[in-house]
Short mmCIF file of C-alpha atoms in Angstrom, two decimals:
data_model
loop_
_atom_site.label_atom_id
_atom_site.label_comp_id
_atom_site.label_asym_id
_atom_site.label_seq_id
_atom_site.Cartn_x
_atom_site.Cartn_y
_atom_site.Cartn_z
CA MET A 844 -8.00 -110.95 -175.59
CA LYS A 845 -6.26 -113.60 -173.51
CA ARG A 846 -8.28 -115.86 -171.26
CA LYS A 847 -7.56 -115.28 -167.57
CA LEU A 848 -6.40 -118.15 -165.33
CA LEU A 849 -6.37 -118.14 -161.53
CA VAL A 850 -4.03 -120.74 -159.99
CA LEU A 851 -4.34 -121.90 -156.35
CA ASN A 852 -1.28 -123.31 -154.62
CA ILE A 853 -0.15 -124.15 -151.09
CA PHE A 854 3.33 -122.61 -151.47
CA PRO A 855 4.77 -119.56 -153.21
CA THR A 856 7.10 -119.69 -156.15
CA VAL A 857 10.62 -118.33 -155.84
CA PHE A 858 12.61 -116.41 -158.42
CA PRO A 859 14.77 -117.89 -159.66
CA PRO A 860 13.10 -121.16 -158.63
CA ALA A 861 15.41 -123.67 -156.99
CA SER A 862 13.56 -126.78 -155.81
CA GLY A 863 11.28 -129.33 -157.47
CA GLY A 864 7.88 -127.86 -156.64
CA THR A 865 8.83 -124.25 -157.28
CA LEU A 866 10.57 -125.14 -160.54
CA ARG A 867 7.38 -126.70 -161.89
CA TYR A 868 5.12 -124.00 -160.47
CA PHE A 869 7.07 -121.08 -161.93
CA HIS A 870 8.16 -122.41 -165.29
CA ILE A 871 4.87 -123.92 -166.42
CA TYR A 872 2.93 -120.73 -165.78
CA HIS A 873 5.69 -118.48 -167.04
CA LYS A 874 5.55 -120.32 -170.37
CA LEU A 875 1.73 -120.49 -170.32
CA SER A 876 1.56 -116.71 -169.81
CA HIS A 877 2.44 -116.40 -173.51
CA TYR A 878 -1.04 -117.83 -174.18
CA TYR A 879 -3.05 -116.69 -171.14
CA ASP A 880 -3.20 -113.92 -168.56
CA ILE A 881 -2.17 -115.75 -165.37
CA THR A 882 -2.56 -114.94 -161.68
CA LEU A 883 -0.99 -117.22 -159.07
CA LEU A 884 -2.59 -117.19 -155.63
CA SER A 885 -0.02 -118.59 -153.21
CA GLN A 886 0.46 -118.83 -149.48
CA SER A 887 3.30 -117.09 -147.65
CA ASN A 888 4.66 -117.37 -144.12
CA ASN A 889 5.08 -113.61 -143.93
CA ASN A 890 2.77 -111.38 -141.92
CA LYS A 891 2.17 -109.06 -144.84
CA GLY A 892 0.74 -109.89 -148.25
CA SER A 893 2.26 -108.74 -151.52
CA VAL A 894 1.90 -108.89 -155.29
CA ILE A 895 4.81 -109.76 -157.59
CA GLU A 896 4.57 -108.74 -161.25
CA TYR A 897 6.66 -111.11 -163.37
CA SER A 898 5.30 -109.67 -166.62
CA GLN A 899 2.20 -107.90 -167.94
CA SER A 900 0.44 -111.27 -168.23
CA PHE A 901 1.95 -113.10 -165.25
CA ARG A 902 1.71 -112.15 -161.55
CA GLU A 903 1.58 -113.73 -158.12
CA TYR A 904 -0.53 -112.76 -155.10
CA LEU A 905 1.12 -113.85 -151.85
CA ALA A 906 -1.43 -114.27 -149.07
CA GLU A 907 0.05 -113.51 -145.67
CA ARG A 908 -0.05 -115.99 -142.78
CA ASP A 909 -3.62 -116.27 -141.57
CA PRO A 910 -4.44 -114.58 -138.21
CA LEU A 911 -6.16 -117.85 -137.25
CA TYR A 912 -3.00 -119.91 -137.85
CA LEU A 913 -1.59 -119.96 -134.33
CA LYS A 914 -4.96 -120.60 -132.71
CA ILE A 915 -5.69 -123.59 -134.96
CA ARG A 916 -2.10 -124.83 -134.68
CA GLN A 917 -2.48 -125.00 -130.89
CA GLU A 918 -5.62 -127.12 -131.28
CA LEU A 919 -3.82 -129.73 -133.37
CA HIS A 920 -1.71 -132.53 -131.93
CA VAL A 921 0.47 -133.07 -134.99
CA ALA A 922 4.21 -132.90 -134.28
CA ALA A 923 5.35 -129.28 -134.47
CA ARG A 924 8.16 -129.92 -136.96
CA SER A 925 6.57 -132.68 -139.00
CA TYR A 926 6.48 -132.44 -142.80
CA GLU A 927 2.73 -133.01 -142.63
CA LEU A 928 1.86 -130.03 -140.42
CA PRO A 929 1.56 -127.22 -143.02
CA LEU A 930 -0.47 -129.51 -145.29
CA ILE A 931 -2.89 -130.37 -142.50
CA MET A 932 -3.11 -126.69 -141.57
CA CYS A 933 -4.40 -126.01 -145.08
CA LEU A 934 -7.15 -128.59 -144.60
CA GLU A 935 -8.08 -127.20 -141.16
CA LEU A 936 -8.07 -123.51 -142.08
CA ALA A 937 -10.54 -124.24 -144.88
CA ASN A 938 -13.18 -124.84 -142.19
CA HIS A 939 -12.88 -121.19 -141.08
CA PRO A 940 -13.31 -117.73 -142.66
CA ALA A 941 -9.67 -117.89 -143.69
CA LEU A 942 -7.78 -115.01 -145.25
CA TYR A 943 -6.96 -117.09 -148.33
CA LYS A 944 -10.70 -117.39 -149.04
CA LYS A 945 -10.95 -113.59 -149.07
CA TYR A 946 -8.13 -113.39 -151.61
CA PHE A 947 -9.86 -116.06 -153.69
CA LYS A 948 -13.22 -114.22 -153.66
CA LYS A 949 -11.48 -111.00 -154.66
CA LEU A 950 -9.81 -112.61 -157.69
CA TYR A 951 -12.44 -115.18 -158.67
CA HIS A 952 -14.83 -112.94 -160.61
CA SER A 953 -12.17 -111.47 -162.91
CA ASN A 954 -10.80 -114.87 -164.01
CA ASP A 955 -12.19 -117.34 -166.54
CA ILE A 956 -10.58 -120.63 -165.43
CA ILE A 957 -9.61 -121.90 -161.97
CA ILE A 958 -6.61 -124.21 -161.65
CA HIS A 959 -5.82 -126.25 -158.54
CA GLU A 960 -2.24 -127.41 -157.97
CA SER A 961 -3.25 -129.83 -155.21
CA PRO A 962 -6.37 -130.99 -153.33
CA TYR A 963 -5.28 -129.27 -150.09
CA LEU A 964 -6.90 -125.96 -151.06
CA LEU A 965 -10.04 -127.37 -152.67
CA ASP A 966 -12.41 -126.08 -149.97
CA TYR A 967 -11.12 -122.53 -150.36
CA ASP A 968 -12.71 -122.60 -153.81
CA ILE A 969 -16.15 -121.76 -152.43
CA TYR A 970 -17.79 -121.94 -155.87
CA PHE A 971 -16.41 -125.36 -156.77
CA ASN A 972 -19.05 -127.49 -158.53
CA GLN A 973 -21.53 -124.62 -158.17
CA ASP A 974 -20.69 -122.44 -161.18
CA ASN A 975 -19.91 -122.82 -164.86
CA LYS A 976 -16.25 -121.89 -164.76
CA PRO A 977 -13.89 -124.67 -165.86
CA ARG A 978 -11.75 -126.29 -163.18
CA ILE A 979 -8.37 -127.87 -163.90
CA PHE A 980 -6.25 -130.02 -161.58
CA ASN A 981 -2.59 -129.56 -162.53
CA SER A 982 -1.24 -132.15 -160.11
CA HIS A 983 2.29 -132.31 -158.74
CA ASN A 984 1.62 -135.78 -157.28
CA HIS A 985 -1.07 -138.31 -156.57
CA GLU A 986 -1.26 -136.63 -153.18
CA TYR A 987 -3.23 -139.25 -151.27
CA ALA A 988 -0.98 -142.10 -152.43
CA LEU A 989 2.13 -140.05 -151.62
CA ALA A 990 0.87 -139.06 -148.17
CA LYS A 991 -0.08 -142.64 -147.37
CA GLN A 992 3.46 -143.62 -148.31
CA ILE A 993 5.52 -140.98 -146.48
CA TRP A 994 3.45 -139.45 -143.65
CA LYS A 995 4.90 -140.74 -140.37
CA ASP A 996 3.16 -138.80 -137.59
CA GLU A 997 0.28 -140.89 -136.22
CA LYS A 998 -2.00 -137.89 -135.64
CA ALA A 999 -1.27 -136.66 -139.15
CA ARG A 1000 -2.28 -140.01 -140.62
CA GLU A 1001 -5.75 -139.50 -139.16
CA TYR A 1002 -6.20 -136.88 -141.89
CA LEU A 1003 -5.54 -139.30 -144.75
CA SER A 1004 -9.25 -139.97 -145.21
CA ARG A 1005 -9.93 -136.22 -145.57
CA LEU A 1006 -7.16 -135.91 -148.12
CA TYR A 1007 -8.55 -138.89 -150.07
CA GLU A 1008 -12.03 -137.36 -150.08
CA ALA A 1009 -10.71 -133.99 -151.27
CA GLU A 1010 -8.66 -135.51 -154.08
CA GLN A 1011 -11.59 -137.70 -155.10
CA ARG A 1012 -13.91 -134.67 -155.35
CA LEU A 1013 -11.32 -132.62 -157.22
CA THR A 1014 -10.57 -135.32 -159.78
CA SER A 1015 -14.26 -136.25 -160.18
CA TYR A 1016 -15.53 -132.73 -160.91
CA ALA A 1017 -12.51 -131.19 -162.63
CA ASP A 1018 -12.96 -130.69 -166.36
CA LEU A 1019 -9.32 -131.57 -167.03
CA ILE A 1020 -6.55 -133.23 -165.02
CA PHE A 1021 -2.82 -133.21 -165.68
CA ALA A 1022 -0.59 -135.98 -164.30
CA THR A 1023 3.20 -135.85 -164.24
CA SER A 1024 3.73 -139.40 -165.55
CA GLY A 1025 1.92 -142.26 -167.24
CA GLU A 1026 2.06 -144.21 -163.99
CA GLN A 1027 0.45 -141.36 -162.04
CA ARG A 1028 -2.18 -140.97 -164.77
CA GLU A 1029 -3.18 -144.62 -164.43
CA GLU A 1030 -3.28 -144.30 -160.63
CA PHE A 1031 -5.73 -141.39 -160.87
CA ILE A 1032 -7.95 -143.21 -163.37
CA HIS A 1033 -8.15 -146.43 -161.36
CA SER A 1034 -8.21 -144.90 -157.85
CA TYR A 1035 -11.06 -142.50 -158.61
CA GLY A 1036 -12.87 -144.20 -161.51
CA LEU A 1037 -12.14 -141.39 -163.97
CA ASP A 1038 -12.82 -141.02 -167.66
CA SER A 1039 -9.36 -141.56 -169.15
CA GLN A 1040 -10.01 -138.89 -171.80
CA LYS A 1041 -9.86 -136.07 -169.25
CA VAL A 1042 -6.53 -137.12 -167.68
CA LYS A 1043 -3.61 -135.78 -169.73
CA LEU A 1044 0.15 -135.77 -169.24
CA ALA A 1045 2.09 -132.68 -168.10
CA PRO A 1046 5.45 -134.00 -166.88
CA ASN A 1047 8.02 -132.06 -164.95
CA GLY A 1048 10.59 -130.42 -167.17
CA ILE A 1049 13.78 -128.42 -167.51
CA ASN A 1050 15.25 -125.36 -169.17
CA THR A 1051 17.60 -127.08 -171.56
CA ASP A 1052 19.73 -124.01 -172.33
CA GLU A 1053 20.60 -122.84 -168.80
CA TRP A 1054 23.47 -125.25 -167.99
CA LEU A 1055 27.08 -124.14 -167.90
CA PRO A 1056 29.65 -126.08 -169.95
CA ARG A 1057 30.85 -129.07 -167.96
CA ARG A 1058 34.47 -128.95 -166.88
CA LYS A 1059 36.81 -131.63 -168.07
CA LYS A 1060 37.69 -134.34 -165.56
CA ALA A 1061 40.20 -132.85 -163.17
CA ALA A 1062 42.85 -134.72 -161.25
CA GLY A 1063 41.89 -135.70 -157.73
CA ARG A 1064 38.95 -137.32 -156.05
CA PRO A 1065 35.70 -137.65 -158.02
CA LYS A 1066 32.75 -135.53 -156.83
CA ALA A 1067 29.31 -137.12 -156.50
CA LEU A 1068 26.45 -134.61 -156.32
CA PHE A 1069 23.02 -134.88 -154.69
CA ILE A 1070 20.60 -131.97 -154.35
CA GLY A 1071 17.14 -131.80 -152.86
CA ALA A 1072 14.60 -129.78 -150.90
CA HIS A 1073 13.66 -130.42 -147.26
CA TYR A 1074 11.32 -133.27 -148.17
CA PRO A 1075 11.12 -136.72 -146.50
CA PRO A 1076 12.34 -138.84 -149.47
CA ASN A 1077 15.32 -136.48 -149.94
CA ILE A 1078 16.16 -136.52 -146.24
CA GLN A 1079 16.01 -140.32 -146.31
CA ALA A 1080 18.42 -140.28 -149.28
CA VAL A 1081 20.90 -138.01 -147.48
CA LYS A 1082 20.83 -140.29 -144.43
CA PHE A 1083 21.65 -143.22 -146.71
CA ILE A 1084 24.57 -141.32 -148.26
CA ILE A 1085 26.03 -140.40 -144.87
CA ASP A 1086 25.37 -143.70 -143.10
CA GLN A 1087 26.14 -146.09 -145.96
CA LEU A 1088 27.80 -144.69 -149.07
CA ALA A 1089 30.36 -142.44 -147.39
CA ASP A 1090 32.10 -145.33 -145.60
CA LYS A 1091 31.78 -147.84 -148.44
CA CYS A 1092 33.01 -145.42 -151.12
CA PRO A 1093 36.04 -143.81 -149.44
CA ASN A 1094 37.51 -142.61 -152.75
CA LEU A 1095 34.48 -140.43 -153.58
CA ASP A 1096 33.60 -137.00 -152.20
CA PHE A 1097 29.86 -136.55 -151.72
CA ILE A 1098 28.57 -133.00 -152.26
CA ILE A 1099 25.02 -132.44 -150.96
CA ALA A 1100 23.04 -129.23 -151.50
CA GLY A 1101 19.56 -127.99 -150.64
CA GLY A 1102 17.22 -127.96 -147.67
CA CYS A 1103 17.69 -131.73 -147.29
CA CYS A 1104 20.98 -130.96 -145.49
CA SER A 1105 19.26 -129.39 -142.46
CA PRO A 1106 18.87 -132.49 -140.23
CA PHE A 1107 22.50 -133.56 -140.68
CA ARG A 1108 24.56 -130.54 -139.67
CA LYS A 1109 26.40 -132.51 -136.98
CA HIS A 1110 27.61 -135.34 -139.20
CA ARG A 1111 31.29 -136.26 -138.99
CA LYS A 1112 32.08 -137.94 -142.32
CA GLY A 1113 35.21 -136.50 -143.92
CA ASN A 1114 34.12 -137.23 -147.49
CA VAL A 1115 30.63 -135.67 -147.15
CA LYS A 1116 30.21 -131.92 -147.63
CA LEU A 1117 26.85 -130.32 -146.82
CA LEU A 1118 26.25 -127.00 -148.55
CA GLY A 1119 22.67 -126.32 -147.43
CA SER A 1120 20.48 -124.15 -149.61
CA VAL A 1121 22.29 -122.67 -152.61
CA ARG A 1122 21.51 -119.82 -154.98
CA HIS A 1123 20.76 -120.56 -158.62
CA LYS A 1124 24.19 -119.47 -159.89
CA GLN A 1125 25.91 -121.69 -157.32
CA LYS A 1126 23.68 -124.59 -158.32
CA LEU A 1127 24.69 -124.18 -161.97
CA SER A 1128 28.37 -124.20 -160.94
CA LEU A 1129 27.86 -127.36 -158.86
CA PHE A 1130 26.30 -129.10 -161.86
CA ALA A 1131 29.20 -128.07 -164.09
CA GLU A 1132 31.81 -129.29 -161.59
CA ALA A 1133 30.26 -132.63 -160.52
CA ASP A 1134 31.84 -135.78 -161.93
CA ILE A 1135 28.73 -137.87 -161.31
CA ALA A 1136 25.26 -137.36 -159.86
CA ILE A 1137 23.50 -139.76 -157.52
CA ASN A 1138 19.80 -140.12 -156.76
CA PRO A 1139 19.25 -142.86 -154.14
CA VAL A 1140 15.61 -141.94 -153.37
CA ILE A 1141 13.30 -144.88 -152.65
CA ALA A 1142 10.00 -143.00 -152.20
CA GLY A 1143 8.11 -140.33 -154.07
CA SER A 1144 5.51 -139.68 -156.75
CA GLY A 1145 5.58 -138.19 -160.22
CA VAL A 1146 8.66 -137.44 -162.30
CA ASN A 1147 11.72 -136.48 -160.23
CA ILE A 1148 12.95 -133.03 -161.27
CA LYS A 1149 16.48 -133.50 -159.92
CA THR A 1150 16.83 -136.51 -162.25
CA LEU A 1151 15.70 -134.40 -165.21
CA GLU A 1152 18.20 -131.70 -164.30
CA PHE A 1153 21.14 -134.04 -163.74
CA LEU A 1154 20.57 -135.68 -167.11
CA SER A 1155 19.79 -132.46 -168.97
CA ALA A 1156 23.06 -130.97 -167.69
CA GLY A 1157 24.97 -133.97 -169.05
CA ILE A 1158 26.06 -135.46 -165.71
CA PRO A 1159 26.46 -139.26 -165.54
CA LEU A 1160 23.68 -140.39 -163.20
CA PHE A 1161 23.54 -143.29 -160.74
CA SER A 1162 19.94 -143.77 -159.61
CA THR A 1163 17.38 -146.12 -158.12
CA VAL A 1164 14.37 -147.14 -160.20
CA CYS A 1165 12.31 -144.77 -158.05
CA GLY A 1166 14.63 -141.90 -158.97
CA VAL A 1167 14.04 -142.37 -162.72
CA ARG A 1168 10.33 -143.23 -162.46
CA GLY A 1169 8.18 -142.28 -165.43
CA LEU A 1170 11.11 -141.47 -167.75
CA GLU A 1171 11.52 -144.69 -169.78
CA LEU A 1172 15.30 -144.76 -169.31
CA VAL A 1173 17.53 -147.77 -169.95
CA ASP A 1174 20.20 -148.94 -167.50
CA GLN A 1175 23.77 -148.38 -168.80
CA LYS A 1176 22.38 -146.52 -171.81
CA HIS A 1177 20.89 -143.39 -170.20
CA TYR A 1178 21.93 -143.85 -166.56
CA ILE A 1179 23.48 -146.43 -164.21
CA HIS A 1180 20.94 -148.34 -162.14
CA ALA A 1181 21.63 -149.05 -158.45
CA GLU A 1182 19.45 -149.86 -155.44
CA HIS A 1183 20.33 -149.40 -151.78
CA GLU A 1184 21.63 -152.93 -151.35
CA ASP A 1185 24.22 -152.56 -154.15
CA PHE A 1186 24.56 -148.78 -154.59
CA ALA A 1187 28.05 -148.60 -153.08
CA ASP A 1188 29.28 -151.56 -155.13
CA ILE A 1189 27.91 -150.03 -158.35
CA LEU A 1190 29.51 -146.67 -157.58
CA ASN A 1191 32.89 -148.27 -156.89
CA LYS A 1192 32.64 -150.36 -160.05
CA PHE A 1193 31.61 -147.64 -162.51
CA ALA A 1194 32.68 -144.25 -161.08
CA GLY A 1195 36.10 -144.52 -162.72
CA ARG A 1196 34.93 -145.76 -166.14
CA HIS A 1197 35.01 -142.34 -167.77
CA GLU A 1198 34.50 -143.37 -171.39
CA LEU A 1199 31.39 -145.40 -170.57
CA LEU A 1200 30.02 -142.65 -168.34
CA ASN A 1201 30.55 -140.02 -171.04
CA VAL A 1202 28.52 -142.10 -173.51
CA VAL A 1203 25.78 -142.77 -170.94
CA ALA A 1204 25.62 -139.08 -170.00
CA ALA A 1205 25.34 -138.01 -173.66
CA ASN A 1206 22.52 -140.51 -174.26
CA GLY A 1207 20.68 -139.43 -171.12
CA GLN A 1208 21.02 -135.76 -172.02
CA LYS A 1209 19.70 -136.30 -175.54
CA SER A 1210 16.74 -138.35 -174.30
CA ILE A 1211 15.66 -135.82 -171.69
CA ASN A 1212 16.24 -132.61 -173.63
CA SER A 1213 14.23 -133.88 -176.59
CA ARG A 1214 11.17 -134.67 -174.46
CA PHE A 1215 11.04 -132.51 -171.34
CA SER A 1216 11.53 -128.82 -172.10
CA TRP A 1217 9.15 -126.51 -170.20
CA LYS A 1218 8.29 -124.77 -173.46
CA SER A 1219 6.99 -127.93 -175.13
CA ILE A 1220 5.18 -129.04 -171.94
CA ALA A 1221 3.39 -125.69 -171.68
CA GLY A 1222 2.44 -125.90 -175.36
CA ASN A 1223 0.85 -129.30 -174.80
CA ILE A 1224 -1.03 -127.99 -171.75
CA TYR A 1225 -2.35 -125.09 -173.81
CA ASP A 1226 -3.56 -127.47 -176.54
CA ALA A 1227 -5.32 -129.70 -173.98
CA ILE A 1228 -7.04 -126.73 -172.29
CA GLU A 1229 -8.25 -125.28 -175.58
CA GLU A 1230 -9.51 -128.68 -176.75
CA THR A 1231 -11.40 -129.13 -173.47
CA LEU A 1232 -12.98 -125.67 -173.66
CA SER A 1233 -14.11 -126.22 -177.23
CA THR A 1234 -16.11 -129.39 -176.46
#
């Protein structure tokens, strides 16, 4: 009989998943459900809960918005539209008899292993460090380090110490921790004084066989693609594209997709097209039609999923070092390196060198597809869990 895993997360998955966090959340557990019986316990903004059955061994409980949400929201002084607000609400609601705790108690007794996707929901696990059930931290980021880097609201930053304390407790008492990159693994070990043996790698990945055949270079203006969720580093990247690259690269058309478009609806650059959120089929078409991909992010943590996808799809990629973090890629072999100060110059210099870009794209695709398939990542996670449980 399969072991049963209960997974706690601050956001729901989407099917088909479209953005970085949901891609990781869905695909890892979909693949792991071949080994385990898996229940996701996620939070929803809807006023009614639901259960989604993905398969006989893989399901998701969606907890409805807590009745206490509005009351607690009114007591906070964090900016209403700040990125930090929903994360801080998770920390605050844990101090109350929250609805999510009731869902957890209902599911807890029928599951063998509890997995946390982040430290924000640690205090909803009311039996943490009080029972004999294994706990696993399958991290998306080094959350404290990321928050310290990108949280802007002054009131929100007052919660950084609480986040640090939660992540410290989670990493200290968890039986097994997964980090998305070697760099993040070392950060966890040194920040929290951890035994290196219990911190394993589970990078972000891709489905290598989902991409459409890339179209041959058509006549006309080259298309440069960026895609990203409504997330501060992505929004910063879009602002850079509109304010800097669009004017300095007049012979390129910049195609931007995803929730990161939302703050820029009123832009007036003729060579920038904002698509907003796109469905999975449209995303696949965009990848097939793009001449190049760009990733000018300068902040973030863990392995960048959009980078994995661009390279896996065989698109020549121009990226900052931050955009290719944790991937061991070589400039002008797997991608073209550019930072903000020279990004426009690099684009203008290399965007028309089709033979070079074809070779670089092929090398990047081979490197990523051989190392970052969700299937192989899930297999390594399974091996690490079973090894931990056997000791």
